[in-house]
Coordinates of C-alpha atoms in Angstrom, one line a residue:
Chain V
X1 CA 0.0 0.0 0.0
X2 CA 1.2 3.2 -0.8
X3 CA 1.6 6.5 1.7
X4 CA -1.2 8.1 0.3
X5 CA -3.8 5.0 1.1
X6 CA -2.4 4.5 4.6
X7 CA -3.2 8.1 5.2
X8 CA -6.6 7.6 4.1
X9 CA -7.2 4.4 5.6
X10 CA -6.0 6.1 9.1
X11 CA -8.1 9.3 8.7
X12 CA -11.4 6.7 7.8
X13 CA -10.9 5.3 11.0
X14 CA -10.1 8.3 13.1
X15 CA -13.0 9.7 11.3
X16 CA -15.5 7.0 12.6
X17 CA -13.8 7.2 16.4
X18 CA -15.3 10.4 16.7
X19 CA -18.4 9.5 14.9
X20 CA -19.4 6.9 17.4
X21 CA -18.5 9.2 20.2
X22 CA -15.7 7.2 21.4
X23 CA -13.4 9.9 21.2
X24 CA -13.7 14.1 21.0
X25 CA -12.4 17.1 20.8
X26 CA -9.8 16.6 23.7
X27 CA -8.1 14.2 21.5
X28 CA -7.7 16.7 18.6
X29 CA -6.2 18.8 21.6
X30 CA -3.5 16.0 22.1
X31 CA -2.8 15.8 18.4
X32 CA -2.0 19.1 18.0
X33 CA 0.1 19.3 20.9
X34 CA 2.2 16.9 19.5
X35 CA 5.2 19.0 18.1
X36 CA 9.2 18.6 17.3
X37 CA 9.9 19.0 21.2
X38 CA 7.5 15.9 21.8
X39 CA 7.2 13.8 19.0
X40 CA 5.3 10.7 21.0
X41 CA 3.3 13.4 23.2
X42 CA 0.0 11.5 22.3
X43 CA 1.6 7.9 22.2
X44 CA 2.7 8.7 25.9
X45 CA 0.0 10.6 27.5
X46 CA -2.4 7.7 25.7
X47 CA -0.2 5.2 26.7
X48 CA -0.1 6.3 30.3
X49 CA -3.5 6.8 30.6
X50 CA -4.0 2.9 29.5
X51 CA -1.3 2.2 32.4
X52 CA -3.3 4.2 35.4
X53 CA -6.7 3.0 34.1
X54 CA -6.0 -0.8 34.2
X55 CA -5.0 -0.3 38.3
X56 CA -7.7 1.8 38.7
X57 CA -10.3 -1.0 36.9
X58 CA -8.5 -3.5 39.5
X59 CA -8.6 -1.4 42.2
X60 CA -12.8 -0.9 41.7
X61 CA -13.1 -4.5 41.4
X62 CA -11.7 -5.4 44.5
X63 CA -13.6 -2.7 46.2
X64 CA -16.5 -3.9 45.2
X65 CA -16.1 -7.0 45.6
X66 CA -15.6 -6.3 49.2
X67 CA -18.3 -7.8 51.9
X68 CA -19.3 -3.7 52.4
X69 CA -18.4 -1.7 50.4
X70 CA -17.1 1.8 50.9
X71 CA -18.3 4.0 48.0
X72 CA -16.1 6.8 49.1
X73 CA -13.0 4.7 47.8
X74 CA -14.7 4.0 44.6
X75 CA -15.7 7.7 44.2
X76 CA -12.4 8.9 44.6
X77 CA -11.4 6.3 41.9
X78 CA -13.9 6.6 39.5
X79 CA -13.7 10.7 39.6
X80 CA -9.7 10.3 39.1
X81 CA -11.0 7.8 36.0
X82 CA -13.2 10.7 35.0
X83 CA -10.5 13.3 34.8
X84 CA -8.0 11.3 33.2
X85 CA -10.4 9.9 30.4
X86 CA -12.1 13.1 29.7
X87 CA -7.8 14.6 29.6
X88 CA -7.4 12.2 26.6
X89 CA -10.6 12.6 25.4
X90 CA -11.7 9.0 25.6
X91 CA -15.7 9.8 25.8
X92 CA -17.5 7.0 26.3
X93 CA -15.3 6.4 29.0
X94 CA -15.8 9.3 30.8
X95 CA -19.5 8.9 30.2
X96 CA -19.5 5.3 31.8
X97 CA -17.8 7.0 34.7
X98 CA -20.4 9.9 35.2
X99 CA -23.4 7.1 35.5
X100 CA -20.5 5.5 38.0
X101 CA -20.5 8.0 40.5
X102 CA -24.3 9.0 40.0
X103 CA -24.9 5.0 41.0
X104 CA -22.2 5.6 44.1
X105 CA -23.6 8.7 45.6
X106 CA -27.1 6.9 45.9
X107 CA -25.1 3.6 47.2
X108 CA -26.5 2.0 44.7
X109 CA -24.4 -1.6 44.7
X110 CA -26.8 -2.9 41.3
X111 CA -25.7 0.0 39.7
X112 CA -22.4 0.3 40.7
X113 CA -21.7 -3.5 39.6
X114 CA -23.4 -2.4 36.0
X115 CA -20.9 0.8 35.7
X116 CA -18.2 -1.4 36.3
X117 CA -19.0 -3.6 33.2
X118 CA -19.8 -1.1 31.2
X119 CA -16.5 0.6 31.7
X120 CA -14.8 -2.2 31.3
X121 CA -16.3 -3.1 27.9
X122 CA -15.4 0.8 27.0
X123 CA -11.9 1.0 28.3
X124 CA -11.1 -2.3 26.3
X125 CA -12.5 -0.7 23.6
X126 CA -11.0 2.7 23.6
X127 CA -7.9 0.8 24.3
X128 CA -8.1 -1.1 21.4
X129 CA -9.1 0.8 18.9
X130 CA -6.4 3.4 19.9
X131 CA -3.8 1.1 19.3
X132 CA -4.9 -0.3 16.0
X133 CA -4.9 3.8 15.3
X134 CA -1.2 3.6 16.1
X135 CA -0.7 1.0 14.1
X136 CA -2.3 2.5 10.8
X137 CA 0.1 5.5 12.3
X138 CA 3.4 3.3 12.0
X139 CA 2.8 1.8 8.6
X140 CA 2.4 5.4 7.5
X141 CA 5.7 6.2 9.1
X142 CA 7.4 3.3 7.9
X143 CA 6.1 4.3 4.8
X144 CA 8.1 7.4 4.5
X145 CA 4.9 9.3 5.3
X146 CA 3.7 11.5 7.8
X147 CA 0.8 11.9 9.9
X148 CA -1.7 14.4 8.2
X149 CA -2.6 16.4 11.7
X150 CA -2.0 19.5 10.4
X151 CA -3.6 19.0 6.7
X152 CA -7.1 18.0 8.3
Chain P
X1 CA 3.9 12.2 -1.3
X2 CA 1.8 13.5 -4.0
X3 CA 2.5 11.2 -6.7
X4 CA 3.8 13.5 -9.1
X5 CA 6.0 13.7 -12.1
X6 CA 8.3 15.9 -13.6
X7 CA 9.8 15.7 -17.2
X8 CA 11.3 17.9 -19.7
X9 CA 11.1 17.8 -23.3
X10 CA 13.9 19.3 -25.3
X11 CA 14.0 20.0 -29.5
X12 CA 15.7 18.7 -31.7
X13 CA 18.5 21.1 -31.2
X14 CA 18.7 20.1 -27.8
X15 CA 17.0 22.8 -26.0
X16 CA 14.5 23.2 -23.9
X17 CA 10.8 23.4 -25.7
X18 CA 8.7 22.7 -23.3
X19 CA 8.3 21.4 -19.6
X20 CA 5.9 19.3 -17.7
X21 CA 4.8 19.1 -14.0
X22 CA 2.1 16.5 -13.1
X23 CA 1.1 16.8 -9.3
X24 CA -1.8 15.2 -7.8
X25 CA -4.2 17.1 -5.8
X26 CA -5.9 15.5 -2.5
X27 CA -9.7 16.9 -2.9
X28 CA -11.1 17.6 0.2
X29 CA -11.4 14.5 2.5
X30 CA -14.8 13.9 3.3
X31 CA -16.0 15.8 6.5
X32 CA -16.2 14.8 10.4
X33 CA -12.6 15.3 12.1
X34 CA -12.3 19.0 11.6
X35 CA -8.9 20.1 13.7
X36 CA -9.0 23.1 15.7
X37 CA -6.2 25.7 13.8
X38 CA -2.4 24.9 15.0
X39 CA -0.2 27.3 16.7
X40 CA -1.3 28.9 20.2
X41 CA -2.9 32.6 20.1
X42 CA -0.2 34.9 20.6
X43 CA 0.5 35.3 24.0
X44 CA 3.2 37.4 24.5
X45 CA 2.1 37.9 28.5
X46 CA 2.4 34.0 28.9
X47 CA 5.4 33.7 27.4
X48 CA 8.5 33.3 30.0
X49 CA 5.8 32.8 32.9
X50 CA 7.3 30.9 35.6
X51 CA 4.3 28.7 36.3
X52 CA 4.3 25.7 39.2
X53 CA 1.3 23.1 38.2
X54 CA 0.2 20.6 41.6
X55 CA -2.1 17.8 39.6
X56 CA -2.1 14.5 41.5
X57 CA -3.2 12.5 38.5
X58 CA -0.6 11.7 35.7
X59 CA -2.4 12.2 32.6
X60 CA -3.9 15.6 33.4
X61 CA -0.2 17.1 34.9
X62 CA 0.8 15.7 31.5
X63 CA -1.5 17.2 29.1
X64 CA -1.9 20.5 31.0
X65 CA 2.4 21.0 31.7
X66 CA 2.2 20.5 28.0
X67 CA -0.7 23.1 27.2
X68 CA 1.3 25.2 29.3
X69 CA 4.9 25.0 27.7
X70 CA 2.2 25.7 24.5
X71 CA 1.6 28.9 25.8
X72 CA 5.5 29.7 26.5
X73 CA 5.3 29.3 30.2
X74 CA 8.2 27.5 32.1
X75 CA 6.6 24.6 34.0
X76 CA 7.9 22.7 37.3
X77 CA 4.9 19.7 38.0
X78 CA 4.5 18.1 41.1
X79 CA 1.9 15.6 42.4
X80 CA 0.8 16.8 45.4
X81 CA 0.0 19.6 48.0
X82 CA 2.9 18.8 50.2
X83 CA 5.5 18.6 47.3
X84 CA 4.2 22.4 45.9
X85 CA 4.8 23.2 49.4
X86 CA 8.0 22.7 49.7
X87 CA 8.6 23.2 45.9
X88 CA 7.6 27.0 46.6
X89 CA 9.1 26.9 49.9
X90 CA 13.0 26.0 48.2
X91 CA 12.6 28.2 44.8
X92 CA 11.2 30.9 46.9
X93 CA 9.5 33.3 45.0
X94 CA 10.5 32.4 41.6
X95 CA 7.0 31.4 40.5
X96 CA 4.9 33.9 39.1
X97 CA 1.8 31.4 39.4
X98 CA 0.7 28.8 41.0
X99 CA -1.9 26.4 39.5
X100 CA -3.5 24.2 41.7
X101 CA -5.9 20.9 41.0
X102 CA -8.7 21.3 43.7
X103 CA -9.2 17.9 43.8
X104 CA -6.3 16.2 45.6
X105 CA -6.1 13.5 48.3
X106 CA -4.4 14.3 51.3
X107 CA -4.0 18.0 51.1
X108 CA -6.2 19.7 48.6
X109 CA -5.8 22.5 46.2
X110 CA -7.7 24.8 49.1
X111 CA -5.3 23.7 51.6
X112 CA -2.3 24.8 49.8
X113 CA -3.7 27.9 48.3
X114 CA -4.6 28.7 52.7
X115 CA -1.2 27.7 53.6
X116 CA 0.7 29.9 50.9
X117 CA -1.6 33.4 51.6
X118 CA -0.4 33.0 55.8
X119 CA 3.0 34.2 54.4
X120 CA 2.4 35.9 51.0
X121 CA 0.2 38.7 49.5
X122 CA -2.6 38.4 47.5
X123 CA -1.5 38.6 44.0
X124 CA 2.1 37.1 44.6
X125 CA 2.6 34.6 43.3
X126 CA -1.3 34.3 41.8
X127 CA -2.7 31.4 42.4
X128 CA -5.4 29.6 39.6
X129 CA -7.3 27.0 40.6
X130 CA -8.2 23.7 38.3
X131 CA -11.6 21.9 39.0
X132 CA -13.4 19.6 37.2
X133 CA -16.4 20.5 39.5
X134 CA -19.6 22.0 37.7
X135 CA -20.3 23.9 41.0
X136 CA -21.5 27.4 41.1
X137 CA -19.9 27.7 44.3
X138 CA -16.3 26.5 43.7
X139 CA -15.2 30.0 42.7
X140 CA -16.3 31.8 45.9
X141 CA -14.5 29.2 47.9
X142 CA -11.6 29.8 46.0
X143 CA -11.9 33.9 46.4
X144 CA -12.3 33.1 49.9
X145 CA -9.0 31.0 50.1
X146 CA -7.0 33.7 48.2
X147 CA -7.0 32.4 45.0
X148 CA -6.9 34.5 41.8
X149 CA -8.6 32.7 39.0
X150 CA -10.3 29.7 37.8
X151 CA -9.9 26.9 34.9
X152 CA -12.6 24.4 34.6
X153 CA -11.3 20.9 33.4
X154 CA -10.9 19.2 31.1
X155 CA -8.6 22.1 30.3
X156 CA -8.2 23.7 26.8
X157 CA -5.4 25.8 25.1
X158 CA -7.7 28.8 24.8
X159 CA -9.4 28.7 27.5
X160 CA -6.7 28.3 30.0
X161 CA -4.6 31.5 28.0
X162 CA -7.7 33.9 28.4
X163 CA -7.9 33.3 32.4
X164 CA -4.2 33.3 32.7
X165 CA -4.3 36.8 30.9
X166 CA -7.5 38.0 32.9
X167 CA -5.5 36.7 36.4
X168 CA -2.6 38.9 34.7
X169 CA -4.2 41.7 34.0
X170 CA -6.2 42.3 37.1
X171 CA -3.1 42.0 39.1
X172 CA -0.8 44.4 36.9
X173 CA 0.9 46.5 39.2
X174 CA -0.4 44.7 42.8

């Protein structure tokens, strides 16, 4: 494949990220902070973000899993979950986690236990499709291309 | 990159008769991702500020020392009330601002803001105030603890450049 249908093939696919809501604008944001200084700016904040949001997913687990539960641990949690996502602009994410702590303030364990799968099934999903995105972004590299931030 | 060709085609004497430059254009991709324009606003009042950012969580101190250094500021981070403490406490008075996540465990961005007015005046250094809270009545508490402005998370370039400028410009000459 040639530079010029990676580059499409990787602007089709951001394209639908944002479609389905699974990313916004605070991801644009990243991009274009990107610069010579920082050339993995958005591969490390991402990456990081991946990192802090696995032990936080533990974390929640165990805490709810716990005989009572103490939904001030899992507030703090999921509103640290909440900042971080919404940083990054992973939106479904953050989303899950605003239902999270509605479903904590009202102790509400039912509710609590279906935030948790929910944000599970969105975190593996932002996480996945945000690394076949670097993917598509290393073949273009490879390619002798470069990433069409600016052009877009 | 865009597929072009170039070719030149001489006479038969050997000179040049005519040139040739294919390129090909990229029409407009279709719509959806439209990116916000590059390059901060100019900021000359930003640029050189000696800012200290307290964020406890990783990715926000990481996106938000980076929308700083955008803006031209010089930015130490540190990840918790106690280490701005004693950041401020060792570089003196070498920060020209102080921007504070409210949200912190242990000691929170109020604390510190309380702590640093006992020995400093109002307006030095100023002290901003990051909050991903919704509340109406965030910013009074924040008056109340001595702080100077306000930036509502999750934080963008332009936003965040017109309250530092505001926090600026209401303290020239204090």
């Amino acid at each position: 494949m040639d530079v010029n249908q990676l580059q499409r093939g990787w602007y089709k696919y951001l394209t639908t990220l944002f479609k389905e809501g699974i990313l916004d604008d605070q991801y644009k944001q990243l991009q274009q902070l990107q610069d010579e200084s920082t050339p993995n700016f958005v591969l490390e904040v991402v990456s990081l973000f991946f990192d802090d949001s696995q032990k936080i997913i533990y974390e929640l687990e165990r805490a709810l899993s716990q005989p009572l539960v103490d939904y001030k641990v899992i507030d703090a949690y999921v509103h640290q979950l909440k900042g971080s996502s919404s940083s990054v602009g992973a939106y479904k994410v953050k989303e899950v986690c605003v239902k999270f702590r509605e479903s904590c303030e009202n102790q509400n364990k039912e509710g609590c236990t279906i935030a948790m799968q929910n944000l599970k099934h969105e975190f593996s999903r932002v996480k996945h499709n945000l690394q076949y995105l670097f993917e598509l972004e290393q073949q273009i590299l490879s390619a002798g291309g470069s990433i069409p931030t600016i052009m877009l | 990159m865009m597929q072009g060709n170039i070719w030149v085609s001489p006479s038969s004497r050997g000179l040049v008769q005519s040139m040739t430059l294919v390129v090909k254009f990229e029409l407009n991709l279709s719509g959806g991702v439209d990116f916000i324009e590059p390059g901060p606003p100019s900021n000359s009042q930003l640029r050189g500020l000696r800012v200290i950012l307290a964020d406890d969580d990783g990715v926000n101190r990481l996106v938000t020392r980076k929308l700083l250094e955008k803006l031209g500021c010089h930015v130490s981070a540190v990840s918790s009330g106690f280490e701005c403490l004693s950041a401020l406490g060792t570089a003196g008075s070498s920060f020209q601002i102080i921007l504070l996540d409210i949200h912190m465990p242990e000691m929170d961005g109020f604390e510190v803001a309380m702590r640093v007015r006992k020995f400093q005046s109002r307006s030095c250094p100023l002290i901003v105030a990051l909050t991903a809270s919704a509340d109406e009545d965030v910013w009074q508490k924040c008056l109340q603890v001595g702080m100077n402005g306000l930036i509502r998370k999750p934080v963008l370039l332009e936003g965040m450049a017109a309250e530092l400028q505001r926090v600026l410009q209401a303290n020239i000459g204090m």
